[in-house]
mmCIF file of C-alpha atoms in Angstrom:
data_model
loop_
_atom_site.group_PDB
_atom_site.id
_atom_site.type_symbol
_atom_site.label_atom_id
_atom_site.label_comp_id
_atom_site.label_asym_id
_atom_site.label_seq_id
_atom_site.Cartn_x
_atom_site.Cartn_y
_atom_site.Cartn_z
ATOM 1 C CA UNK A 1 0.000 0.000 0.000
ATOM 2 C CA UNK A 2 1.448 3.288 -1.103
ATOM 3 C CA UNK A 3 1.598 5.830 1.730
ATOM 4 C CA UNK A 4 3.827 8.406 0.036
ATOM 5 C CA UNK A 5 2.791 11.906 -0.847
ATOM 6 C CA UNK A 6 3.713 11.462 -4.516
ATOM 7 C CA UNK A 7 1.172 11.270 -7.307
ATOM 8 C CA UNK A 8 0.648 8.553 -9.889
ATOM 9 C CA UNK A 9 -0.094 9.834 -13.388
ATOM 10 C CA UNK A 10 -2.663 8.225 -15.672
ATOM 11 C CA UNK A 11 -4.670 9.344 -18.654
ATOM 12 C CA UNK A 12 -7.975 8.448 -16.988
ATOM 13 C CA UNK A 13 -8.882 7.905 -13.338
ATOM 14 C CA UNK A 14 -12.159 6.151 -12.564
ATOM 15 C CA UNK A 15 -13.590 6.668 -9.088
ATOM 16 C CA UNK A 16 -15.616 3.673 -7.932
ATOM 17 C CA UNK A 17 -15.101 -0.037 -8.617
ATOM 18 C CA UNK A 18 -18.713 -1.167 -8.731
ATOM 19 C CA UNK A 19 -20.710 -2.099 -11.805
ATOM 20 C CA UNK A 20 -20.456 1.360 -13.418
ATOM 21 C CA UNK A 21 -16.710 1.707 -12.898
ATOM 22 C CA UNK A 22 -16.025 -1.811 -14.164
ATOM 23 C CA UNK A 23 -18.209 -1.258 -17.202
ATOM 24 C CA UNK A 24 -16.402 1.945 -18.191
ATOM 25 C CA UNK A 25 -13.095 0.171 -17.542
ATOM 26 C CA UNK A 26 -14.107 -2.637 -19.893
ATOM 27 C CA UNK A 27 -14.516 -0.179 -22.757
ATOM 28 C CA UNK A 28 -11.425 1.848 -21.862
ATOM 29 C CA UNK A 29 -9.405 -1.359 -22.334
ATOM 30 C CA UNK A 30 -10.086 -0.972 -26.049
ATOM 31 C CA UNK A 31 -8.222 2.322 -26.137
ATOM 32 C CA UNK A 32 -4.513 2.959 -25.683
ATOM 33 C CA UNK A 33 -5.147 5.131 -22.644
ATOM 34 C CA UNK A 34 -3.581 4.383 -19.299
ATOM 35 C CA UNK A 35 -6.199 4.238 -16.562
ATOM 36 C CA UNK A 36 -6.892 3.062 -13.056
ATOM 37 C CA UNK A 37 -10.029 2.361 -11.040
ATOM 38 C CA UNK A 38 -9.913 3.667 -7.466
ATOM 39 C CA UNK A 39 -12.292 1.757 -5.216
ATOM 40 C CA UNK A 40 -13.057 2.471 -1.560
ATOM 41 C CA UNK A 41 -14.255 -1.067 -0.826
ATOM 42 C CA UNK A 42 -11.867 -3.696 0.635
ATOM 43 C CA UNK A 43 -12.905 -6.266 -1.988
ATOM 44 C CA UNK A 44 -14.876 -6.461 -5.264
ATOM 45 C CA UNK A 45 -18.628 -6.007 -5.433
ATOM 46 C CA UNK A 46 -19.209 -2.280 -5.025
ATOM 47 C CA UNK A 47 -22.453 -1.326 -3.297
ATOM 48 C CA UNK A 48 -23.734 -4.897 -3.577
ATOM 49 C CA UNK A 49 -21.432 -5.750 -0.651
ATOM 50 C CA UNK A 50 -23.708 -3.659 1.582
ATOM 51 C CA UNK A 51 -27.116 -4.915 0.453
ATOM 52 C CA UNK A 52 -29.078 -7.211 2.753
ATOM 53 C CA UNK A 53 -28.267 -10.917 2.224
ATOM 54 C CA UNK A 54 -31.641 -11.981 0.820
ATOM 55 C CA UNK A 55 -31.849 -9.205 -1.779
ATOM 56 C CA UNK A 56 -32.688 -10.525 -5.234
ATOM 57 C CA UNK A 57 -32.424 -8.950 -8.647
ATOM 58 C CA UNK A 58 -35.513 -8.324 -10.748
ATOM 59 C CA UNK A 59 -34.218 -10.283 -13.744
ATOM 60 C CA UNK A 60 -32.513 -13.599 -14.503
ATOM 61 C CA UNK A 61 -28.744 -13.692 -14.906
ATOM 62 C CA UNK A 62 -29.009 -13.496 -18.690
ATOM 63 C CA UNK A 63 -30.583 -10.043 -18.368
ATOM 64 C CA UNK A 64 -28.374 -8.813 -15.520
ATOM 65 C CA UNK A 65 -24.959 -8.797 -17.133
ATOM 66 C CA UNK A 66 -22.242 -6.305 -17.957
ATOM 67 C CA UNK A 67 -20.738 -5.937 -21.420
ATOM 68 C CA UNK A 68 -18.581 -8.771 -22.717
ATOM 69 C CA UNK A 69 -19.440 -11.602 -20.363
ATOM 70 C CA UNK A 70 -22.844 -12.895 -19.319
ATOM 71 C CA UNK A 71 -23.512 -13.593 -15.659
ATOM 72 C CA UNK A 72 -23.516 -17.381 -15.138
ATOM 73 C CA UNK A 73 -26.925 -18.961 -14.624
ATOM 74 C CA UNK A 74 -28.063 -19.139 -11.018
ATOM 75 C CA UNK A 75 -30.031 -21.791 -9.139
ATOM 76 C CA UNK A 76 -32.992 -19.475 -8.571
ATOM 77 C CA UNK A 77 -34.659 -17.423 -11.290
ATOM 78 C CA UNK A 78 -33.336 -14.138 -9.905
ATOM 79 C CA UNK A 79 -29.712 -13.948 -8.682
ATOM 80 C CA UNK A 80 -29.096 -13.145 -5.022
ATOM 81 C CA UNK A 81 -26.761 -10.486 -3.677
ATOM 82 C CA UNK A 82 -23.826 -12.860 -3.112
ATOM 83 C CA UNK A 83 -24.114 -14.186 -6.666
ATOM 84 C CA UNK A 84 -23.885 -10.635 -8.021
ATOM 85 C CA UNK A 85 -20.815 -9.947 -5.861
ATOM 86 C CA UNK A 86 -19.173 -13.131 -7.123
ATOM 87 C CA UNK A 87 -19.934 -12.173 -10.727
ATOM 88 C CA UNK A 88 -18.446 -8.704 -10.337
ATOM 89 C CA UNK A 89 -15.304 -10.144 -8.717
ATOM 90 C CA UNK A 90 -14.854 -12.632 -11.535
ATOM 91 C CA UNK A 91 -15.584 -9.968 -14.158
ATOM 92 C CA UNK A 92 -12.903 -7.724 -12.701
ATOM 93 C CA UNK A 93 -10.378 -10.572 -12.775
ATOM 94 C CA UNK A 94 -11.444 -11.849 -16.206
ATOM 95 C CA UNK A 95 -10.551 -8.553 -17.863
ATOM 96 C CA UNK A 96 -7.622 -7.763 -15.546
ATOM 97 C CA UNK A 97 -9.102 -4.364 -14.792
ATOM 98 C CA UNK A 98 -6.613 -2.116 -12.937
ATOM 99 C CA UNK A 99 -8.540 -1.685 -9.694
ATOM 100 C CA UNK A 100 -6.666 -0.116 -6.778
ATOM 101 C CA UNK A 101 -8.262 -0.655 -3.380
ATOM 102 C CA UNK A 102 -9.091 0.279 -0.746
ATOM 103 C CA UNK A 103 -8.616 3.910 -1.732
ATOM 104 C CA UNK A 104 -11.403 6.385 -1.038
ATOM 105 C CA UNK A 105 -11.085 9.546 -3.087
ATOM 106 C CA UNK A 106 -11.640 12.446 -0.724
ATOM 107 C CA UNK A 107 -11.229 15.365 -3.133
ATOM 108 C CA UNK A 108 -10.774 16.152 -6.813
ATOM 109 C CA UNK A 109 -9.197 19.505 -7.694
ATOM 110 C CA UNK A 110 -8.572 21.295 -10.968
ATOM 111 C CA UNK A 111 -4.887 21.760 -11.749
ATOM 112 C CA UNK A 112 -5.395 23.089 -15.278
ATOM 113 C CA UNK A 113 -3.904 20.456 -17.568
ATOM 114 C CA UNK A 114 -5.150 17.678 -15.323
ATOM 115 C CA UNK A 115 -7.333 16.860 -12.331
ATOM 116 C CA UNK A 116 -5.711 15.928 -9.029
ATOM 117 C CA UNK A 117 -7.265 13.182 -6.896
ATOM 118 C CA UNK A 118 -6.454 12.882 -3.209
ATOM 119 C CA UNK A 119 -7.253 9.443 -1.820
ATOM 120 C CA UNK A 120 -7.078 7.859 1.615
ATOM 121 C CA UNK A 121 -6.722 4.210 2.591
ATOM 122 C CA UNK A 122 -8.332 2.480 5.568
ATOM 123 C CA UNK A 123 -5.133 2.783 7.596
ATOM 124 C CA UNK A 124 -5.018 6.553 7.068
ATOM 125 C CA UNK A 125 -2.269 6.553 4.457
ATOM 126 C CA UNK A 126 -2.762 8.899 1.527
ATOM 127 C CA UNK A 127 -1.802 9.006 -2.111
ATOM 128 C CA UNK A 128 -2.523 11.206 -5.091
ATOM 129 C CA UNK A 129 -3.397 10.504 -8.703
ATOM 130 C CA UNK A 130 -3.045 12.953 -11.603
ATOM 131 C CA UNK A 131 -5.396 12.360 -14.518
ATOM 132 C CA UNK A 132 -6.173 14.154 -17.752
ATOM 133 C CA UNK A 133 -9.768 12.919 -17.428
ATOM 134 C CA UNK A 134 -11.837 11.606 -14.533
ATOM 135 C CA UNK A 135 -14.915 9.397 -14.571
ATOM 136 C CA UNK A 136 -16.871 9.475 -11.325
ATOM 137 C CA UNK A 137 -18.831 6.253 -10.767
ATOM 138 C CA UNK A 138 -19.359 6.230 -6.999
ATOM 139 C CA UNK A 139 -23.108 5.594 -7.157
ATOM 140 C CA UNK A 140 -25.354 6.431 -4.231
ATOM 141 C CA UNK A 141 -24.862 3.871 -1.447
ATOM 142 C CA UNK A 142 -22.737 6.163 0.764
ATOM 143 C CA UNK A 143 -25.491 8.795 0.845
ATOM 144 C CA UNK A 144 -28.634 7.162 2.279
ATOM 145 C CA UNK A 145 -31.579 9.540 2.483
ATOM 146 C CA UNK A 146 -33.624 9.770 5.671
ATOM 147 C CA UNK A 147 -36.529 12.229 5.630
ATOM 148 C CA UNK A 148 -37.180 14.301 8.729
ATOM 149 C CA UNK A 149 -40.488 14.157 10.597
ATOM 150 C CA UNK A 150 -41.741 16.088 13.638
ATOM 151 C CA UNK A 151 -40.646 14.581 16.938
ATOM 152 C CA UNK A 152 -38.006 12.364 15.339
ATOM 153 C CA UNK A 153 -35.324 13.414 17.817
ATOM 154 C CA UNK A 154 -37.583 12.346 20.696
ATOM 155 C CA UNK A 155 -38.066 8.808 19.434
ATOM 156 C CA UNK A 156 -36.137 6.379 21.648
ATOM 157 C CA UNK A 157 -36.366 3.345 19.388
ATOM 158 C CA UNK A 158 -33.845 2.159 16.862
ATOM 159 C CA UNK A 159 -33.697 3.781 13.421
ATOM 160 C CA UNK A 160 -31.839 2.229 10.526
ATOM 161 C CA UNK A 161 -31.748 2.718 6.791
ATOM 162 C CA UNK A 162 -32.055 -0.072 4.244
ATOM 163 C CA UNK A 163 -28.321 0.523 3.672
ATOM 164 C CA UNK A 164 -27.756 -0.757 7.226
ATOM 165 C CA UNK A 165 -30.348 -3.547 7.178
ATOM 166 C CA UNK A 166 -28.615 -6.923 7.471
ATOM 167 C CA UNK A 167 -31.595 -9.246 7.682
ATOM 168 C CA UNK A 168 -34.400 -10.014 10.133
ATOM 169 C CA UNK A 169 -32.413 -11.687 12.922
ATOM 170 C CA UNK A 170 -31.644 -8.495 14.833
ATOM 171 C CA UNK A 171 -35.308 -7.446 14.687
ATOM 172 C CA UNK A 172 -36.998 -10.782 15.309
ATOM 173 C CA UNK A 173 -40.042 -10.551 17.557
ATOM 174 C CA UNK A 174 -39.991 -6.753 17.613
ATOM 175 C CA UNK A 175 -42.523 -4.172 16.460
ATOM 176 C CA UNK A 176 -41.023 -2.682 13.294
ATOM 177 C CA UNK A 177 -42.226 0.134 11.062
ATOM 178 C CA UNK A 178 -41.001 -0.134 7.456
ATOM 179 C CA UNK A 179 -41.101 3.240 5.688
ATOM 180 C CA UNK A 180 -40.930 3.577 1.917
ATOM 181 C CA UNK A 181 -42.943 2.458 -1.095
ATOM 182 C CA UNK A 182 -40.234 1.199 -3.447
ATOM 183 C CA UNK A 183 -38.747 -2.203 -4.115
ATOM 184 C CA UNK A 184 -36.544 -2.162 -1.026
ATOM 185 C CA UNK A 185 -39.527 -1.385 1.193
ATOM 186 C CA UNK A 186 -41.596 -4.202 -0.303
ATOM 187 C CA UNK A 187 -38.787 -6.776 -0.140
ATOM 188 C CA UNK A 188 -37.756 -5.884 3.403
ATOM 189 C CA UNK A 189 -41.374 -5.892 4.568
ATOM 190 C CA UNK A 190 -41.879 -9.316 2.981
ATOM 191 C CA UNK A 191 -38.894 -10.707 4.886
ATOM 192 C CA UNK A 192 -39.452 -8.927 8.204
ATOM 193 C CA UNK A 193 -43.136 -9.847 8.347
ATOM 194 C CA UNK A 194 -42.130 -13.469 8.859
ATOM 195 C CA UNK A 195 -39.968 -12.711 11.898
ATOM 196 C CA UNK A 196 -41.358 -9.504 13.422
ATOM 197 C CA UNK A 197 -44.566 -7.525 13.863
ATOM 198 C CA UNK A 198 -44.035 -5.413 10.764
ATOM 199 C CA UNK A 199 -46.153 -2.471 9.606
ATOM 200 C CA UNK A 200 -45.606 -0.761 6.234
ATOM 201 C CA UNK A 201 -46.251 2.914 5.518
ATOM 202 C CA UNK A 202 -45.650 4.914 2.342
ATOM 203 C CA UNK A 203 -45.947 8.545 1.257
ATOM 204 C CA UNK A 204 -48.086 7.510 -1.723
ATOM 205 C CA UNK A 205 -49.940 4.272 -2.387
ATOM 206 C CA UNK A 206 -47.402 1.695 -3.625
ATOM 207 C CA UNK A 207 -47.659 0.726 -7.267
ATOM 208 C CA UNK A 208 -47.168 -2.918 -8.144
ATOM 209 C CA UNK A 209 -46.179 -4.143 -11.576
ATOM 210 C CA UNK A 210 -47.993 -7.136 -13.070
ATOM 211 C CA UNK A 211 -46.477 -10.449 -12.037
ATOM 212 C CA UNK A 212 -45.120 -11.119 -15.508
ATOM 213 C CA UNK A 213 -43.195 -7.831 -15.677
ATOM 214 C CA UNK A 214 -39.606 -8.151 -14.504
ATOM 215 C CA UNK A 215 -36.348 -6.338 -15.100
ATOM 216 C CA UNK A 216 -36.106 -7.618 -18.649
ATOM 217 C CA UNK A 217 -39.359 -5.939 -19.580
ATOM 218 C CA UNK A 218 -38.380 -2.737 -17.790
ATOM 219 C CA UNK A 219 -35.069 -2.601 -19.631
ATOM 220 C CA UNK A 220 -36.812 -3.165 -22.958
ATOM 221 C CA UNK A 221 -39.151 -0.288 -22.136
ATOM 222 C CA UNK A 222 -36.217 1.938 -21.203
ATOM 223 C CA UNK A 223 -34.492 1.036 -24.474
ATOM 224 C CA UNK A 224 -37.599 1.856 -26.497
ATOM 225 C CA UNK A 225 -37.911 5.168 -24.688
ATOM 226 C CA UNK A 226 -34.246 5.992 -25.370
ATOM 227 C CA UNK A 227 -34.637 5.208 -29.076
ATOM 228 C CA UNK A 228 -37.743 7.363 -29.320
ATOM 229 C CA UNK A 229 -35.983 10.294 -27.685
ATOM 230 C CA UNK A 230 -32.973 9.829 -29.982
ATOM 231 C CA UNK A 231 -35.331 10.138 -32.948
ATOM 232 C CA UNK A 232 -37.043 13.198 -31.515
ATOM 233 C CA UNK A 233 -40.279 11.311 -30.873
ATOM 234 C CA UNK A 234 -42.541 11.392 -27.833
ATOM 235 C CA UNK A 235 -42.120 8.072 -25.988
ATOM 236 C CA UNK A 236 -45.217 5.906 -25.701
ATOM 237 C CA UNK A 237 -44.754 4.897 -22.090
ATOM 238 C CA UNK A 238 -46.899 1.947 -20.923
ATOM 239 C CA UNK A 239 -48.205 1.879 -17.353
ATOM 240 C CA UNK A 240 -45.567 1.038 -14.792
ATOM 241 C CA UNK A 241 -42.010 2.234 -14.656
ATOM 242 C CA UNK A 242 -38.623 1.640 -13.109
ATOM 243 C CA UNK A 243 -39.881 3.065 -9.804
ATOM 244 C CA UNK A 244 -42.752 0.608 -9.453
ATOM 245 C CA UNK A 245 -42.497 -2.550 -7.365
ATOM 246 C CA UNK A 246 -41.410 -5.697 -9.158
ATOM 247 C CA UNK A 247 -43.244 -8.792 -7.925
ATOM 248 C CA UNK A 248 -40.285 -11.027 -7.117
ATOM 249 C CA UNK A 249 -41.046 -14.320 -5.401
ATOM 250 C CA UNK A 250 -40.773 -13.037 -1.820
ATOM 251 C CA UNK A 251 -43.118 -10.115 -2.531
ATOM 252 C CA UNK A 252 -45.666 -12.377 -4.226
ATOM 253 C CA UNK A 253 -45.520 -14.661 -1.184
ATOM 254 C CA UNK A 254 -46.103 -11.682 1.129
ATOM 255 C CA UNK A 255 -49.109 -10.711 -0.951
ATOM 256 C CA UNK A 256 -50.503 -14.236 -0.580
ATOM 257 C CA UNK A 257 -50.156 -13.909 3.209
ATOM 258 C CA UNK A 258 -52.066 -10.633 3.112
ATOM 259 C CA UNK A 259 -49.279 -8.471 4.540
ATOM 260 C CA UNK A 260 -48.489 -6.423 1.426
ATOM 261 C CA UNK A 261 -50.691 -3.572 2.645
ATOM 262 C CA UNK A 262 -49.343 -0.063 3.215
ATOM 263 C CA UNK A 263 -50.690 2.642 5.489
ATOM 264 C CA UNK A 264 -50.410 6.361 4.689
ATOM 265 C CA UNK A 265 -47.501 8.134 6.380
ATOM 266 C CA UNK A 266 -47.733 8.970 10.058
ATOM 267 C CA UNK A 267 -48.136 12.509 11.397
ATOM 268 C CA UNK A 268 -45.230 12.608 13.847
ATOM 269 C CA UNK A 269 -42.957 10.563 16.055
ATOM 270 C CA UNK A 270 -43.570 9.998 19.741
ATOM 271 C CA UNK A 271 -41.003 8.844 22.284
ATOM 272 C CA UNK A 272 -42.081 5.248 21.774
ATOM 273 C CA UNK A 273 -43.442 5.153 18.242
ATOM 274 C CA UNK A 274 -45.580 7.272 15.925
ATOM 275 C CA UNK A 275 -48.919 9.055 15.861
ATOM 276 C CA UNK A 276 -50.999 8.364 12.800
ATOM 277 C CA UNK A 277 -53.101 10.954 10.986
ATOM 278 C CA UNK A 278 -56.249 9.754 12.775
ATOM 279 C CA UNK A 279 -54.635 10.542 16.136
ATOM 280 C CA UNK A 280 -53.990 6.942 17.133
ATOM 281 C CA UNK A 281 -50.548 6.326 18.614
ATOM 282 C CA UNK A 282 -48.682 3.090 18.001
ATOM 283 C CA UNK A 283 -45.468 1.873 19.598
ATOM 284 C CA UNK A 284 -42.552 0.551 17.557
ATOM 285 C CA UNK A 285 -39.232 -0.838 18.666
ATOM 286 C CA UNK A 286 -37.536 0.083 15.402
ATOM 287 C CA UNK A 287 -38.012 1.989 12.156
ATOM 288 C CA UNK A 288 -36.446 0.858 8.883
ATOM 289 C CA UNK A 289 -36.121 3.715 6.378
ATOM 290 C CA UNK A 290 -36.421 2.395 2.817
ATOM 291 C CA UNK A 291 -36.324 5.890 1.408
ATOM 292 C CA UNK A 292 -33.584 5.737 -1.178
ATOM 293 C CA UNK A 293 -30.247 7.421 -1.677
ATOM 294 C CA UNK A 294 -28.669 10.559 -3.074
ATOM 295 C CA UNK A 295 -25.629 10.733 -5.386
ATOM 296 C CA UNK A 296 -22.331 10.267 -3.511
ATOM 297 C CA UNK A 297 -20.487 13.312 -4.864
ATOM 298 C CA UNK A 298 -18.695 14.858 -1.901
ATOM 299 C CA UNK A 299 -15.345 14.238 -3.577
ATOM 300 C CA UNK A 300 -16.376 16.612 -6.381
ATOM 301 C CA UNK A 301 -17.228 19.546 -4.121
ATOM 302 C CA UNK A 302 -13.811 21.247 -4.614
ATOM 303 C CA UNK A 303 -14.538 21.482 -8.351
ATOM 304 C CA UNK A 304 -17.622 23.631 -7.739
ATOM 305 C CA UNK A 305 -19.790 21.477 -10.021
ATOM 306 C CA UNK A 306 -22.262 20.029 -7.486
ATOM 307 C CA UNK A 307 -25.503 22.028 -7.438
ATOM 308 C CA UNK A 308 -27.935 22.709 -4.585
ATOM 309 C CA UNK A 309 -29.855 19.524 -5.417
ATOM 310 C CA UNK A 310 -26.702 17.447 -5.014
ATOM 311 C CA UNK A 311 -26.277 16.746 -8.714
ATOM 312 C CA UNK A 312 -23.888 17.772 -11.465
ATOM 313 C CA UNK A 313 -25.166 19.407 -14.651
ATOM 314 C CA UNK A 314 -24.207 17.145 -17.547
ATOM 315 C CA UNK A 315 -24.415 16.967 -21.306
ATOM 316 C CA UNK A 316 -24.793 13.249 -21.810
ATOM 317 C CA UNK A 317 -22.447 12.082 -19.071
ATOM 318 C CA UNK A 318 -19.929 14.921 -19.332
ATOM 319 C CA UNK A 319 -19.941 17.744 -16.806
ATOM 320 C CA UNK A 320 -21.198 20.997 -18.282
ATOM 321 C CA UNK A 321 -18.805 23.028 -16.112
ATOM 322 C CA UNK A 322 -15.709 20.814 -15.947
ATOM 323 C CA UNK A 323 -14.645 19.411 -19.352
ATOM 324 C CA UNK A 324 -12.324 16.802 -17.827
ATOM 325 C CA UNK A 325 -15.089 15.186 -15.765
ATOM 326 C CA UNK A 326 -17.678 12.530 -16.641
ATOM 327 C CA UNK A 327 -20.267 10.826 -14.413
ATOM 328 C CA UNK A 328 -21.688 7.343 -14.966
ATOM 329 C CA UNK A 329 -24.251 5.203 -13.172
ATOM 330 C CA UNK A 330 -26.060 7.674 -10.917
ATOM 331 C CA UNK A 331 -29.516 7.249 -12.424
ATOM 332 C CA UNK A 332 -31.567 8.613 -15.263
ATOM 333 C CA UNK A 333 -29.779 11.972 -15.290
ATOM 334 C CA UNK A 334 -26.546 10.223 -16.301
ATOM 335 C CA UNK A 335 -28.150 7.826 -18.766
ATOM 336 C CA UNK A 336 -31.370 5.891 -19.035
ATOM 337 C CA UNK A 337 -31.289 2.800 -16.779
ATOM 338 C CA UNK A 338 -27.614 3.554 -16.075
ATOM 339 C CA UNK A 339 -27.915 2.522 -12.418
ATOM 340 C CA UNK A 340 -28.631 -1.088 -13.426
ATOM 341 C CA UNK A 341 -26.229 -3.870 -14.327
ATOM 342 C CA UNK A 342 -27.376 -4.266 -17.908
ATOM 343 C CA UNK A 343 -28.416 -0.649 -18.401
ATOM 344 C CA UNK A 344 -25.029 0.915 -17.641
ATOM 345 C CA UNK A 345 -23.443 -0.590 -20.772
ATOM 346 C CA UNK A 346 -24.758 2.073 -23.160
ATOM 347 C CA UNK A 347 -23.485 5.066 -21.190
ATOM 348 C CA UNK A 348 -20.244 3.296 -20.223
ATOM 349 C CA UNK A 349 -19.411 2.683 -23.880
ATOM 350 C CA UNK A 350 -20.285 6.199 -25.025
ATOM 351 C CA UNK A 351 -18.371 7.723 -22.098
ATOM 352 C CA UNK A 352 -15.228 5.707 -22.849
ATOM 353 C CA UNK A 353 -15.407 6.731 -26.503
ATOM 354 C CA UNK A 354 -15.932 10.381 -25.613
ATOM 355 C CA UNK A 355 -13.057 10.402 -23.134
ATOM 356 C CA UNK A 356 -10.770 8.802 -25.702
ATOM 357 C CA UNK A 357 -11.753 11.405 -28.294
ATOM 358 C CA UNK A 358 -11.177 14.246 -25.831
ATOM 359 C CA UNK A 359 -7.690 12.994 -24.984
ATOM 360 C CA UNK A 360 -6.853 12.746 -28.672
ATOM 361 C CA UNK A 361 -7.296 16.483 -29.179
#
């Protein structure tokens, strides 16, 4: 582990070794550019290392793969978290991608002819990288979003985000409030309801996709929408979107048990639970926030490109204010379906090509 104050020079530095960083790295291999992938995790897998153990994808392995190599078939229809981690580790090794870990990039600064990256290892040692172009692919996991409600500071129970949820064992037998109407909320409720007294509440009524609609269908819809927009047409969007709940096996089973029922959001916290809109108070031992994430972009703050909403203005995936910076995999604003395993391929390829063209000037 390098603990010197010197800087390593590369043509391109990628920040983040998850699915987006690996995908861009795959396409950069086709160029003659020197590059490295700086990853804050101690081992391969990116954000998948922090998902709860029972988490399943929405699609079979054949529709959940990165460019170049299909994810091997899995025993169950939808791959589990550990199978995704194993795939990403093998993908990284298969293409000998130059991942350097564990290095967390703390700051990126503009030095004119290049960008300077300051990174820190787990033991506190530091190192710098100089790059003519930077691709930020840190995703969202390090920025879990927890909304604020009246009385929240008074609540004496346990509060955890889905990013911290490790399974039902630590909550078994307890009264648990699951907050959030997306896929994580539905899947965690389905699991917790078998081990705890779980109640589900959402800001808006949850929307469930038909049983036959999975990630493959959603990706096909996203592709059709992208093609329509490329042609200047108005997309003909069918009902249901990427934000709706996919009926994976555990969620269908919860529906059969009659527990897939959400209450409207509560009015405020109490010391021991919440007060609902009808004035009834209910005690809970714990609250699980399944309320999503925000882009993890603190390392870009020194560049002055992060706006008040916590995003970076982009043209495609390239920063509008910093021509040496690209962003991949943060969601729709950096490419349609770009936060998914199969969906990131399109923006990863175009980003690698654009970076290569920029460096050729």
